[in-house]
């Protein structure tokens, strides 16, 4: 087993340095090395979307990216959305539309939605349902999540 | 067209409003701490070695290589459980119960399902633990697996347990059996009832094992201190249940176990049983360090949950004018490896929507080589309703009576006695059926499209008990006029909000001034699980009662300050005032600000075990489209109607109805444990175990029917269980209307639909 590798990356706009083993996923690095537990593990095999992060502008399942792969690149996690001024419009819309129940899938849905609405705030229901097809929610039946994303899109136009 | 309708009889100040939930911000910014998020100084990570076989005898376990592996701090097997060193004589009548509980945690003599824990390792990191676990050598003698209730109940079936005997109608069988229990419920004379019927329908049904499907895997973290104090952190629906279950298998006093419930990422009934907690405890005891275990998704599928697979036979008869004369059912629900399927609850729920003169129900709890089944939202009721509501649909068709009209003619109402005894108090089934009949969805004909696809509509109803059970809460008036509500109920999906709203309503103060929180087991009175649709009702009652005490203490304090007789002071809408002297008046906040200098904090506590039930009924209407070429069924339109009593937070009530319906849709159409010939699950990932995704579903419309529960001051019944009950049958009935084929086995996969269509066409 090779030793730990030094990685330098930008996470939520901050310059971050860490050591990680080659076998550690980005999800494991975020949660266990950097203590950023807002990104959730649901399946660890790319089928639930709970660990969605934005990686150089694209949404990815962080369980399918290795920690060493983010060397010199940019990652946005759920911890990077709210600012000192308040919540991100998507976060606010999830609250106001009761779009979370247990909340475990919520960070993944919010980050994935940001990946859509940043470029397409006018996305309609069909587009949103397609975009979020990689994120599983077992509590809501998706109804209120889709409504929250529609609502957030209105505010982000 | 209104998506979400609330049919209210009474309006309140806070109840019935839709405020942001108190725990909402933490959960949208990623700060909320769920079970797997915990970290402790010196934390070790554990990994479980699990059985690759569905049924086998363990001949030997050699842990020596794992123990010697660098970084490993502890290895445990069933020999480390107290049960291993207790004799049958010492345990007496409790022997079998402890054997089953202990063997479930770590297999003793036999493994009974693929994924059954055999050993566990704690190491410096999860990767080392996993590598070490692979070094444990287990010698097995394979045995034939028994995978269905039909197989398990057959004459000469392989036995899972050589010491399990059937408990049937008060008798215990002479020979060992896979049938743990048989219960019977009876009223009137079914033979006579069927004689009086103009139409009788009798059908058999089967349903597959399905998983609760929570996104957060099971987890457990423990620290066993040298003084015997055991601290546990986990995701659970009931911290006190974890405590008592741990005390049982670890033979450790409850006073030395503290369970801290973390935020929980979905349970649906599946996070009540202990799995990893006792392993973490034993590994911590052995290593002297805190240990965390988290299941991966394969482990969640193979070793937790699922809900029972079933075999059912239902026979119902009715007169030409659509009155039921007799209802009969046999319901066999698999329990997985150890007894405890919800067969009896399935039987009690089966005909609960109907008022009928003659009934006979036989329920069987049957062990098979699958993971020990767990509750899943209204346990037993969806399977039973699938069978019963399918037969009802066929009766309606034969009699030429509209399915809602038929259900209205036979609907249970106040005074109807359920077959197992209880008499309904005021219930709202008739109101739900009427709401369904007048709903735009039901009033609009199925939208047939000339696209070559078949379309149909189905209706079904459903029932759940909604019993109260024990709840505890502590209220403290803070000096700034806010009120802390500490409760034992874990918040699955809005409990803090619904309890805060009820407290605000009872005290007549602002919702924002209520600060709800959830305590560990050392800090609050015993509280039963969050489940069974009990929490908003029972913990709500506890906080309402405690609020009445707070009001009385506030009155007493004001009287003391004013040197007035207590009976001259009153509490009106958050104001404490003298009844005749209008000068003497303090708002809640003003008096709260003086408490610390006038005798100390004002607190109140309530422990409650409310009697009776707040029964909830639902009626679902669904339109489906069936592709004749592929066999795929799509949901076009879905309306869920339910009597939830007063909806405390209508948005979260709608969310429960929508989420329950979505799970029911998955159960009906996609979800299924596939087993190979060796009884090994072959689809243990979210890719192959196909839960509904956003693309599979339309918006799910809701109608909240608020028929007040007479057992709660604001009429709350509870909501979460019932919405999963009707969808299975509603969809099967819709598929029938579309295709002319009765689907008597779930899930209704494309393959089954095509088979049915082809055999119908004779091709």
Tab-separated table of C-alpha atoms in Angstrom, chain A residues 78-156:
chain	number	residue	atom	x	y	z
A	78	UNK	CA	-23.247	21.712	0.776
A	79	UNK	CA	-21.159	23.616	3.343
A	80	UNK	CA	-20.237	26.104	0.645
A	81	UNK	CA	-23.717	27.312	-0.313
A	82	UNK	CA	-24.881	29.490	2.561
A	83	UNK	CA	-23.008	32.738	3.163
A	84	UNK	CA	-22.769	35.120	6.091
A	85	UNK	CA	-25.705	36.933	4.492
A	86	UNK	CA	-27.944	33.922	4.707
A	87	UNK	CA	-29.066	30.763	3.024
A	88	UNK	CA	-28.762	30.056	-0.679
A	89	UNK	CA	-32.143	30.465	-2.463
A	90	UNK	CA	-32.309	26.701	-2.990
A	91	UNK	CA	-31.799	26.062	0.729
A	92	UNK	CA	-34.463	28.632	1.545
A	93	UNK	CA	-36.853	27.078	-0.969
A	94	UNK	CA	-36.351	23.605	0.510
A	95	UNK	CA	-37.243	24.988	3.947
A	96	UNK	CA	-40.281	26.919	2.794
A	97	UNK	CA	-41.638	24.110	0.637
A	98	UNK	CA	-41.139	21.412	3.304
A	99	UNK	CA	-38.978	19.615	0.746
A	100	UNK	CA	-37.105	17.597	3.333
A	101	UNK	CA	-38.306	15.005	5.781
A	102	UNK	CA	-35.471	12.995	7.318
A	103	UNK	CA	-32.988	15.276	5.563
A	104	UNK	CA	-30.296	12.745	4.713
A	105	UNK	CA	-30.688	13.173	0.936
A	106	UNK	CA	-31.183	16.928	1.242
A	107	UNK	CA	-27.565	18.115	0.854
A	108	UNK	CA	-27.207	15.986	-2.291
A	109	UNK	CA	-30.465	17.303	-3.758
A	110	UNK	CA	-29.580	20.911	-2.983
A	111	UNK	CA	-26.114	20.644	-4.516
A	112	UNK	CA	-27.464	18.785	-7.567
A	113	UNK	CA	-30.174	21.429	-7.982
A	114	UNK	CA	-27.548	24.159	-7.851
A	115	UNK	CA	-25.766	22.348	-10.659
A	116	UNK	CA	-28.937	22.722	-12.728
A	117	UNK	CA	-30.292	26.115	-11.712
A	118	UNK	CA	-26.975	28.011	-11.987
A	119	UNK	CA	-27.234	27.536	-15.733
A	120	UNK	CA	-30.948	26.960	-16.189
A	121	UNK	CA	-33.026	28.765	-13.579
A	122	UNK	CA	-36.039	28.386	-15.839
A	123	UNK	CA	-35.907	24.585	-15.834
A	124	UNK	CA	-39.425	23.138	-15.902
A	125	UNK	CA	-40.811	20.149	-13.975
A	126	UNK	CA	-39.794	17.617	-16.601
A	127	UNK	CA	-36.262	18.968	-16.826
A	128	UNK	CA	-35.926	18.988	-13.034
A	129	UNK	CA	-37.186	15.411	-12.745
A	130	UNK	CA	-34.664	14.300	-15.362
A	131	UNK	CA	-31.806	16.199	-13.753
A	132	UNK	CA	-32.549	14.834	-10.277
A	133	UNK	CA	-33.050	11.247	-11.438
A	134	UNK	CA	-29.677	10.348	-9.902
A	135	UNK	CA	-30.695	11.495	-6.443
A	136	UNK	CA	-32.809	9.137	-4.378
A	137	UNK	CA	-35.262	10.356	-1.770
A	138	UNK	CA	-37.274	7.768	0.138
A	139	UNK	CA	-39.356	10.134	2.270
A	140	UNK	CA	-41.038	12.715	0.067
A	141	UNK	CA	-42.144	11.066	-3.163
A	142	UNK	CA	-40.222	13.980	-4.799
A	143	UNK	CA	-43.320	16.200	-5.099
A	144	UNK	CA	-42.209	18.887	-2.666
A	145	UNK	CA	-38.582	18.654	-3.791
A	146	UNK	CA	-39.551	19.381	-7.404
A	147	UNK	CA	-41.757	22.256	-6.247
A	148	UNK	CA	-38.887	23.665	-4.149
A	149	UNK	CA	-36.502	23.548	-7.106
A	150	UNK	CA	-39.098	25.258	-9.337
A	151	UNK	CA	-39.556	27.885	-6.641
A	152	UNK	CA	-35.785	28.407	-6.214
A	153	UNK	CA	-35.378	28.705	-9.984
A	154	UNK	CA	-37.870	31.568	-10.010
A	155	UNK	CA	-35.785	33.384	-7.394
A	156	UNK	CA	-32.498	32.734	-9.200
